[in-house]
Coordinates of C-alpha atoms in Angstrom, one line a residue:
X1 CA 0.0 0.0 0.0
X2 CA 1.1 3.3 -0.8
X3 CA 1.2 5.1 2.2
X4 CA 2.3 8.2 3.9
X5 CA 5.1 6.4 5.6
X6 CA 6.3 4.9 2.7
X7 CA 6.3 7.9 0.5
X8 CA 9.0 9.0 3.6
X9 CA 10.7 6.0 2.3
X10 CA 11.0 7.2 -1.6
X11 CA 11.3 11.1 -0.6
X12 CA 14.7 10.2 1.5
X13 CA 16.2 9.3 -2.1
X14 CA 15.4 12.4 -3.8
X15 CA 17.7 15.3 -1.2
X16 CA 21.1 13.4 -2.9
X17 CA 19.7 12.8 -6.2
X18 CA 20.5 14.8 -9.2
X19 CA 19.3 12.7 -12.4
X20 CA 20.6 12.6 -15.7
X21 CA 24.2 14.2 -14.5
X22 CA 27.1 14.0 -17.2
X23 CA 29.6 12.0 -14.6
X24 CA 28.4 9.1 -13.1
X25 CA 26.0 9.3 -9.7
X26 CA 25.5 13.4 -10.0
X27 CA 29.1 14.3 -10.8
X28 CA 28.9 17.6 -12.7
X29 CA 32.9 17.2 -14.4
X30 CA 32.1 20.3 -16.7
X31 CA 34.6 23.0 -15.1
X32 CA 36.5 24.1 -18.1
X33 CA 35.5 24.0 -21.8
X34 CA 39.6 23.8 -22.6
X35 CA 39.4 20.6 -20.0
X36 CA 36.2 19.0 -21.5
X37 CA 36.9 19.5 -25.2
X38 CA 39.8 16.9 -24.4
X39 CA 37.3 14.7 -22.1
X40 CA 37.7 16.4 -18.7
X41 CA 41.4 15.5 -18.6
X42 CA 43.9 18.6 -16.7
X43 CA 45.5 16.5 -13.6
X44 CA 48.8 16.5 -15.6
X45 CA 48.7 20.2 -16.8
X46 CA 48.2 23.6 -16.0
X47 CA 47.0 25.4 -18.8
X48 CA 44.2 27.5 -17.2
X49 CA 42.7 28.8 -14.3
X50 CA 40.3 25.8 -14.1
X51 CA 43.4 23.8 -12.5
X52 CA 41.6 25.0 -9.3
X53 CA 39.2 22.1 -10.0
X54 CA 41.5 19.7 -11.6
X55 CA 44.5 20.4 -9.5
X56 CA 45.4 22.8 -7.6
X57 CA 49.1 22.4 -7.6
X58 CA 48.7 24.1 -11.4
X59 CA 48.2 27.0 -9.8
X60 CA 51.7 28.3 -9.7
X61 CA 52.5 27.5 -13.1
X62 CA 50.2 30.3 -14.3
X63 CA 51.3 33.9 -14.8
X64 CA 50.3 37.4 -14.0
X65 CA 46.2 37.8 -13.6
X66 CA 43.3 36.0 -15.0
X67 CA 39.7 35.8 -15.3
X68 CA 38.2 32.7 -16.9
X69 CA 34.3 32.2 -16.4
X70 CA 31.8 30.2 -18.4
X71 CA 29.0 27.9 -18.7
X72 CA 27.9 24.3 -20.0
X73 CA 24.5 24.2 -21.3
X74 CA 23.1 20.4 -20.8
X75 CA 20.1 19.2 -22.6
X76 CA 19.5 15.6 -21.0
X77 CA 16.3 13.5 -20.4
X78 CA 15.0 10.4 -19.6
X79 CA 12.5 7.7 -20.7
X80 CA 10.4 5.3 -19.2
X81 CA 8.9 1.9 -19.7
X82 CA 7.2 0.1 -17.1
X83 CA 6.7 -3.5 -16.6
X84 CA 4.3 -5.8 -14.3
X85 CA 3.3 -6.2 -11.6
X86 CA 3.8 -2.8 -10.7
X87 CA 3.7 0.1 -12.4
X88 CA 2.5 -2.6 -15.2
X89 CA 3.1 -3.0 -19.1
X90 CA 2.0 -0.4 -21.1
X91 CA 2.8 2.3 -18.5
X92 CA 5.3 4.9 -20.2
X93 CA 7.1 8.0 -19.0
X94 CA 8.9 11.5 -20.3
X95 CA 11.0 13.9 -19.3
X96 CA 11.3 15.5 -22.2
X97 CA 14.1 17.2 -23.0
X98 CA 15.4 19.2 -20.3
X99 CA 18.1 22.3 -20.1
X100 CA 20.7 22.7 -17.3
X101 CA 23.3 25.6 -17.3
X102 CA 26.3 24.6 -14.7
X103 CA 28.2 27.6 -14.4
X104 CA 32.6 27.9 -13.5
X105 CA 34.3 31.0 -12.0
X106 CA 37.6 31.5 -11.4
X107 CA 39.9 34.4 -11.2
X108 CA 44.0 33.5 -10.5
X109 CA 46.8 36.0 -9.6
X110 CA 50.6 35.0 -9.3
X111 CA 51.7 36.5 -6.3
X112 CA 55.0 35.7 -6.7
X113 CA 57.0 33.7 -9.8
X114 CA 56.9 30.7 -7.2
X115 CA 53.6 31.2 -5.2
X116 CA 49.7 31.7 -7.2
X117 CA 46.9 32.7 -5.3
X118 CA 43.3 31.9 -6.7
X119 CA 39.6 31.5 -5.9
X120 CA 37.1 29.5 -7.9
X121 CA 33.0 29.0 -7.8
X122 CA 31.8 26.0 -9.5
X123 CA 28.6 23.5 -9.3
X124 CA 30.4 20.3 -9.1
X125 CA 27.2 17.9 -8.1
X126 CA 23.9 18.6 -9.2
X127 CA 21.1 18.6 -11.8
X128 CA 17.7 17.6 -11.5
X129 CA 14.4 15.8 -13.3
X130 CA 11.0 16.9 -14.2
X131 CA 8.8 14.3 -15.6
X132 CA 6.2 15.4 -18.1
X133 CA 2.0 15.6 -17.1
X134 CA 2.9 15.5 -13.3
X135 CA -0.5 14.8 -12.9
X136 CA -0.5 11.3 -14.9
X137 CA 3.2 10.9 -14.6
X138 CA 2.9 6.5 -13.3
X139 CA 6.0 7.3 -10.7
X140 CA 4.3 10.4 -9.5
X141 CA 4.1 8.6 -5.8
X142 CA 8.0 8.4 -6.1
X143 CA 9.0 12.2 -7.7
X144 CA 7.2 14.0 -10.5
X145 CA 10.0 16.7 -10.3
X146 CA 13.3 17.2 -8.3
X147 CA 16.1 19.7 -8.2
X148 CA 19.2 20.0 -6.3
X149 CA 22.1 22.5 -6.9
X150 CA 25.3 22.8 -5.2
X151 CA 27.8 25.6 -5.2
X152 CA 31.8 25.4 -4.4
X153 CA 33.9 28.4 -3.4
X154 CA 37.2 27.1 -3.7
X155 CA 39.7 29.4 -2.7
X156 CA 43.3 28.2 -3.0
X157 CA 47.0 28.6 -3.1
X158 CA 50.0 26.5 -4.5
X159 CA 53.9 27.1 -4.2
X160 CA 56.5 26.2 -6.7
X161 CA 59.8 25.0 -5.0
X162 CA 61.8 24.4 -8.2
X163 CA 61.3 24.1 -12.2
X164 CA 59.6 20.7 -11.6
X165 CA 57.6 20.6 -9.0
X166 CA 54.5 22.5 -7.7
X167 CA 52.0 21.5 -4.9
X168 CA 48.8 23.1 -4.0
X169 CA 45.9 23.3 -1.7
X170 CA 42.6 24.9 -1.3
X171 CA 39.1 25.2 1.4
X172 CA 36.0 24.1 0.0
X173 CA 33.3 26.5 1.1
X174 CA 29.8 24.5 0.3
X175 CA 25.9 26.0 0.1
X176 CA 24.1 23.6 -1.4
X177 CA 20.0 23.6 -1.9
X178 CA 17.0 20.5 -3.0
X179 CA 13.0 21.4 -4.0
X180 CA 11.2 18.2 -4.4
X181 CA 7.6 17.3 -5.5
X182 CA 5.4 14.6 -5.0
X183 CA 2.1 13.5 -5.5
X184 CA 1.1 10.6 -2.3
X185 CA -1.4 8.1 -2.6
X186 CA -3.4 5.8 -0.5
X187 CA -5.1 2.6 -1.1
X188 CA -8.9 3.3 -1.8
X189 CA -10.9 0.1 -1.3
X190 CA -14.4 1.5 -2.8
X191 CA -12.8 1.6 -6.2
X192 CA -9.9 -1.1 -5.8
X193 CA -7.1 1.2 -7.1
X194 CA -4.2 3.6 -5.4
X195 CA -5.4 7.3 -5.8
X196 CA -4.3 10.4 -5.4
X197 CA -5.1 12.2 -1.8
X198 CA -2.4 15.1 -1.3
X199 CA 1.2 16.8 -2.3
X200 CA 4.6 17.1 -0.6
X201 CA 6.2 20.1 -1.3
X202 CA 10.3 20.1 0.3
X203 CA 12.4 23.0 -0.1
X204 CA 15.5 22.7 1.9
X205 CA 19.4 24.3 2.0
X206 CA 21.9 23.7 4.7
X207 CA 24.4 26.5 6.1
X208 CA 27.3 26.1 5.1
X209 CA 30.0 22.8 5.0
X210 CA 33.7 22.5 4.6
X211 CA 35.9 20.5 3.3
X212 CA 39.0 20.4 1.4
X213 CA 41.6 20.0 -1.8
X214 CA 45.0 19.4 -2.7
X215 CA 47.6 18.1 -5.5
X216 CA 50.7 18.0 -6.5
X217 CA 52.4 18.4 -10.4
X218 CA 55.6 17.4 -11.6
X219 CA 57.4 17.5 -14.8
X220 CA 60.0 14.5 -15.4
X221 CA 61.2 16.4 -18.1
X222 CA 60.2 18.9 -21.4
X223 CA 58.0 15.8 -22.6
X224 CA 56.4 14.1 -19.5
X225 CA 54.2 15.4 -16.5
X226 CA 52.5 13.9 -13.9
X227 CA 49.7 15.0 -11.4
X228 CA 47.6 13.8 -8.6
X229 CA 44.9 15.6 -7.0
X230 CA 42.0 14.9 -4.1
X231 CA 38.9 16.8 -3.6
X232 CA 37.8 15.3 0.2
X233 CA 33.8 14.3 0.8
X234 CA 31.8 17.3 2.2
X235 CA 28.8 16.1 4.5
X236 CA 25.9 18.9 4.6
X237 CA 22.7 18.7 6.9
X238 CA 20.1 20.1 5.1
X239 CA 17.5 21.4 7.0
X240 CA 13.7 23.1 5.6
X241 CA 10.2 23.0 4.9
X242 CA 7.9 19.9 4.3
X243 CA 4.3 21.3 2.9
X244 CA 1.3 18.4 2.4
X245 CA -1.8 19.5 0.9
X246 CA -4.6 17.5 0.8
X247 CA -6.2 16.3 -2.9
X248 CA -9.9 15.9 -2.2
X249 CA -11.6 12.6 -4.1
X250 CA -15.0 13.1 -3.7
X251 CA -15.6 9.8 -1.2
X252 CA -16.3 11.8 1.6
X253 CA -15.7 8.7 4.3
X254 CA -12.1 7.9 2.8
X255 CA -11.4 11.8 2.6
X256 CA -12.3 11.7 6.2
X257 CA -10.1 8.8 7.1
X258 CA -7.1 10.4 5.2
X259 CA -7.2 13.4 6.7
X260 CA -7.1 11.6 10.2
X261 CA -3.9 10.2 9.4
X262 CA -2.2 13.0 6.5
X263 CA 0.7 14.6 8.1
X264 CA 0.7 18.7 9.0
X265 CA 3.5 21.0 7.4
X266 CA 6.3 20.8 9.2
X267 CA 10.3 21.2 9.1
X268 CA 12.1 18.3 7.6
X269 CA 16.2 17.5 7.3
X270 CA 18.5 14.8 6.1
X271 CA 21.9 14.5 5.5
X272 CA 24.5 13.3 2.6
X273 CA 27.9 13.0 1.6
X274 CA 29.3 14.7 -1.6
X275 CA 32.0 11.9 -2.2
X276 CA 35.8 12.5 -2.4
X277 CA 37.2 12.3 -5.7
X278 CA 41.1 11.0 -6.3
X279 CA 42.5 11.9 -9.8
X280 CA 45.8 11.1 -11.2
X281 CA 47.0 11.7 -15.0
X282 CA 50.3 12.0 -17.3
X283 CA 50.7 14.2 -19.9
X284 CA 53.0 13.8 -23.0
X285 CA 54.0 16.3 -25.6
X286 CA 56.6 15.1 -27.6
X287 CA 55.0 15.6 -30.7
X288 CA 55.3 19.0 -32.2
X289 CA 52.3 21.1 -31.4
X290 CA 50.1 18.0 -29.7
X291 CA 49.5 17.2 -25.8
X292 CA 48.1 14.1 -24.9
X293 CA 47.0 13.6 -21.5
X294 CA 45.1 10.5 -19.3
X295 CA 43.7 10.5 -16.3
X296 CA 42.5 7.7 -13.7
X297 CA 39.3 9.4 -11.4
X298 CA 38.7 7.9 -8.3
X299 CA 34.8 9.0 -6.8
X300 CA 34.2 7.7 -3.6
X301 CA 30.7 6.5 -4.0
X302 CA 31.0 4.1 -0.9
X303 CA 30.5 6.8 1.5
X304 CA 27.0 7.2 0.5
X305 CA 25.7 3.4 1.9
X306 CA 22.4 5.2 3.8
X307 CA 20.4 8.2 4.1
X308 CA 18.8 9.6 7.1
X309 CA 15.1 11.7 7.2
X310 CA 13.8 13.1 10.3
X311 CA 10.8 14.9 10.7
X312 CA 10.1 17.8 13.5
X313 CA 6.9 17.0 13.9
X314 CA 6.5 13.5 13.6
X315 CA 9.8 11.6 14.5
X316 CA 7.5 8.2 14.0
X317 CA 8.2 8.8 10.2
X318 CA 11.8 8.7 10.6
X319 CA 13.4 7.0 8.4
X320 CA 16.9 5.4 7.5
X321 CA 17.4 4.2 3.8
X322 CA 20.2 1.7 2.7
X323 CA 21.9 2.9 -0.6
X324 CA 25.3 1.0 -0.4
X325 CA 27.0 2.8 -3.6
X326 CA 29.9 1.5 -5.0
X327 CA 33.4 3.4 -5.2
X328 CA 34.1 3.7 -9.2
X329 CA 37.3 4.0 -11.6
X330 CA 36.6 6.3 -14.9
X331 CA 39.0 6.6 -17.2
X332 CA 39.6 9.6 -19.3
X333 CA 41.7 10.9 -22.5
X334 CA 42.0 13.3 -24.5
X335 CA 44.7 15.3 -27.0
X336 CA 45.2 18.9 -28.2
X337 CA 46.7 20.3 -31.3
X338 CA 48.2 23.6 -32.0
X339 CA 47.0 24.3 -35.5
X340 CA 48.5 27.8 -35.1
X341 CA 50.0 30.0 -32.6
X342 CA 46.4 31.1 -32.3
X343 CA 44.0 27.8 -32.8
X344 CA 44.0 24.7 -31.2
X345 CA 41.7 21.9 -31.7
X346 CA 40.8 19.2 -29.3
X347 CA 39.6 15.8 -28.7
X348 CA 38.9 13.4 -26.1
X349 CA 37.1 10.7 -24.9
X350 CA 35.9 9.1 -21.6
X351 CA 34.3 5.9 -19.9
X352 CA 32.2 6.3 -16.3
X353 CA 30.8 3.5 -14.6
X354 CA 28.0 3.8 -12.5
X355 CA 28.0 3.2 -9.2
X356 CA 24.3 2.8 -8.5
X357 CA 22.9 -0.6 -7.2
X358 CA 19.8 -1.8 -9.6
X359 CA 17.7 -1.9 -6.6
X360 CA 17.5 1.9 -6.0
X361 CA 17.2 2.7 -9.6
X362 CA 14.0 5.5 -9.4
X363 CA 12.3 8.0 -11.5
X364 CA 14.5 10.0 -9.2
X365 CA 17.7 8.6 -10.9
X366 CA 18.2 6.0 -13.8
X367 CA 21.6 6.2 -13.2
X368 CA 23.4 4.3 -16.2
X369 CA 27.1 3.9 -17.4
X370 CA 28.6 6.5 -19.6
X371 CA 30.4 6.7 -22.5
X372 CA 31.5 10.5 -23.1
X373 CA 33.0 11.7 -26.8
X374 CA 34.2 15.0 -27.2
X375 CA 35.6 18.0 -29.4
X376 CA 36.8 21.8 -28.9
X377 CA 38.0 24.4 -30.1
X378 CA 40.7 27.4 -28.4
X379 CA 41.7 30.6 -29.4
X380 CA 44.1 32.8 -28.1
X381 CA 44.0 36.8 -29.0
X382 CA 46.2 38.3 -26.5
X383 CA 45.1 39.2 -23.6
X384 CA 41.8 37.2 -24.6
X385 CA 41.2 33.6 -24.9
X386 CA 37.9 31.3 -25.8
X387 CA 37.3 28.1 -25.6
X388 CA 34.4 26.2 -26.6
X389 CA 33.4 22.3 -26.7
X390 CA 30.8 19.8 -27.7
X391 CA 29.9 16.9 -25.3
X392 CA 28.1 13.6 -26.9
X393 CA 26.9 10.9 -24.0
X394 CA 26.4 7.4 -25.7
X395 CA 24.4 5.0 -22.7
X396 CA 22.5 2.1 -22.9
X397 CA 19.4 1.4 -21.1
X398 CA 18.8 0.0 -17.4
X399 CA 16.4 -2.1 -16.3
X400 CA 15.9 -2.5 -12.3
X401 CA 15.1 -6.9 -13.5
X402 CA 12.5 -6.5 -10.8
X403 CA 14.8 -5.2 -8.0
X404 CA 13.5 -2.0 -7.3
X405 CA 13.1 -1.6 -3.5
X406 CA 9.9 0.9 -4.1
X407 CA 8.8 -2.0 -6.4
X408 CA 8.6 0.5 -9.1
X409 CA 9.9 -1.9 -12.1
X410 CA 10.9 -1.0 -15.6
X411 CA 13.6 0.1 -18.3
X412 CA 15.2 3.7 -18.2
X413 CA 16.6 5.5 -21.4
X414 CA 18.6 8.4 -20.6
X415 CA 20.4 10.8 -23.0
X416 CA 22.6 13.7 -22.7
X417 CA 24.3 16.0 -24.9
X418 CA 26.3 19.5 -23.8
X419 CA 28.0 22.8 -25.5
X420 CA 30.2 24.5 -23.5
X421 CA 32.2 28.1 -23.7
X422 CA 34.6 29.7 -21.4
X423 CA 36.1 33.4 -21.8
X424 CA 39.3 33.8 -20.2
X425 CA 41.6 37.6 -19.9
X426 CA 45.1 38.6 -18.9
X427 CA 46.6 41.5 -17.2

């Protein structure tokens, strides 16, 4: 039966839950359109101010002053198709395509020819998914629409001690916010089916969290470089606002009995861990005019194995969820070429596991594994610079083979495809 208590169940999934991200889980990887148009690689190379997300330890290889800001515009969606008993064959689903604008910040100063200085603002987990005729939508009981953002302030510092070797390390300053909605149902006996007999409403941020960064480059020699960087997990308590309003059927006896039992507005938390993510790369460029890089990422899904839901008002509906996420390897390439002092053209290509159980696959998140091809383009007017790339996400569907702990069972189509532009100046 589809209860209030076990619509507590479902909604404890949807405060961590980003769908349709472009890294596995709801990894946002798009920092840098230089970095993506070679598939997200820049552990082994500091060639902007986005080495503040990639590594840090880049940070003192860049001179003077500079401004690089930018956007990725994501158009992603879902699909899906449901099979018996429950939702039942036949039963279908949309997003439709939807539009998602992560945005990167960073500004970078070198303080010295040994030390740089430098603050970045990024969205590194995120996203969100609105299904299509909320009112109809056959997973409507689980999330008809969900959105969570996150924001970074990174600010950081890194020291050269010689020609080959710089470290670096920076705070991570998190605000992060969710808005969920959902329609619940109850089990009406006087017409044999599961109806609709309210809305939840949750709008929740937390404060603010902490955590941390740091990595180290080296060059071997005028060919070869190596990096290794780690962004630590972040845990934030968010705290807000559940809001239940009732859906009136017409029965007046079971409208009766549902209001004796539908919950009042109250405030709500949780808590979650953004994971920590390990990186390590080596870049060659030994070839006139081309770079080629490859990085190993490390995300630390394992720490997210449960999630907590309290209520203020009614602690009975607590609630702890299992999740048990698996830590997952992606591996990353890409390559750059100088056509000109001016133009360079890139090229890369990635592959992301995900680390998603099939038992908690939702219309909350189909999470699915990732293949990622990409091209860019760079060029450099002194003191201006643009960059520009193209994203293409080839998945496959999912299928929960009748696992799904809501027992929500079906296949999941997801798609994703992204454009992205930064604008970067000197002084």
């Amino acid at each position: 039966m589809r209860t209030v208590l076990q619509k507590f169940f479902v909604l404890a999934l949807v405060v961590t839950i980003p769908s349709t991200a472009t890294a596995a889980g709801f990894l946002i990887f798009e920092a840098g359109a230089r970095a993506l148009g070679m598939g997200g690689v820049m552990t082994a190379q500091a060639n902007d101010p986005s080495t503040i997300f990639f590594n840090p330890a880049g940070l003192a290889r860049l001179e003077k002053t500079n401004v690089y800001l930018g956007t990725s515009i994501i158009f992603a969606g879902s699909e899906f198709a449901g099979v018996g008993p429950d939702p039942g064959f036949g039963t279908t689903g949309s997003t439709g395509t939807m539009i998602f604008p992560p945005i990167n910040f960073y500004i970078t100063h070198a303080l010295r020819p040994d030390i740089g200085i430098g603050l970045g603002v990024f969205n590194p987990f995120g996203l969100g998914q609105e299904w299509e005729n909320p009112e109809t939508f056959v997973g409507r009981h689980i999330t008809d629409d969900v959105d969570l953002k996150s924001f970074y302030i990174n600010p950081t510092v890194a020291w050269s001690p010689n020609d080959r070797l710089s470290v670096g390390v920076g705070l991570q300053v998190v605000h992060a916010s969710v808005e969920l909605h959902q329609f619940q149902q109850r089990w009406n006996q006087n017409v044999g089916t599961f109806v609709d007999v309210g809305t939840l409403a949750l709008d929740g941020d937390n404060s603010v969290d902490f955590g941390y960064n740091f990595g180290a480059l080296f060059e071997v020699n005028d060919d070869w470089s190596i990096g290794a960087s780690f962004r630590s997990q972040v845990e934030v308590a968010f705290e807000g606002d559940a809001d239940f309003d009732r859906i009136l059927t017409g029965d007046t006896i079971f409208d009766n009995a549902v209001a004796a039992l539908f919950p009042d507005d109250q405030e709500a938390g949780t808590e979650i861990e953004f994971p920590w993510i390990v990186s390590a790369g080596i870049a060659y460029s030994g070839v006139e005019r081309w770079v080629f890089e490859v990085d190993v990422n490390t995300v630390g899904w394992s720490t997210f194995d449960e999630l907590p839901f309290s209520f203020s008002a009614d602690p009975s509906l607590n609630v702890t969820r299992p999740q048990n996420w698996d830590t997952k390897v992606s591996v990353r390439s890409g390559a750059e070429y100088d056509a000109t002092d001016q133009v360079a053209l890139r090229f890369g290509y990635y592959f992301d596991p995900t680390p998603q159980p099939k038992n908690v696959i939702s219309p909350l998140l189909p999470d699915v594994d990732r293949h990622g091809i990409s091209v860019g383009f760079g060029y450099k007017a002194e003191p201006w610079t643009v960059d520009v790339f193209s994203l293409i996400l080839i998945t496959s569907d999912r299928s929960t083979d009748g696992q799904s702990l809501d027992g929500f069972n079906g296949t999941y189509e997801t798609f994703a495809n992204l454009f992205g532009m930064n604008f970067g100046y000197q002084f």
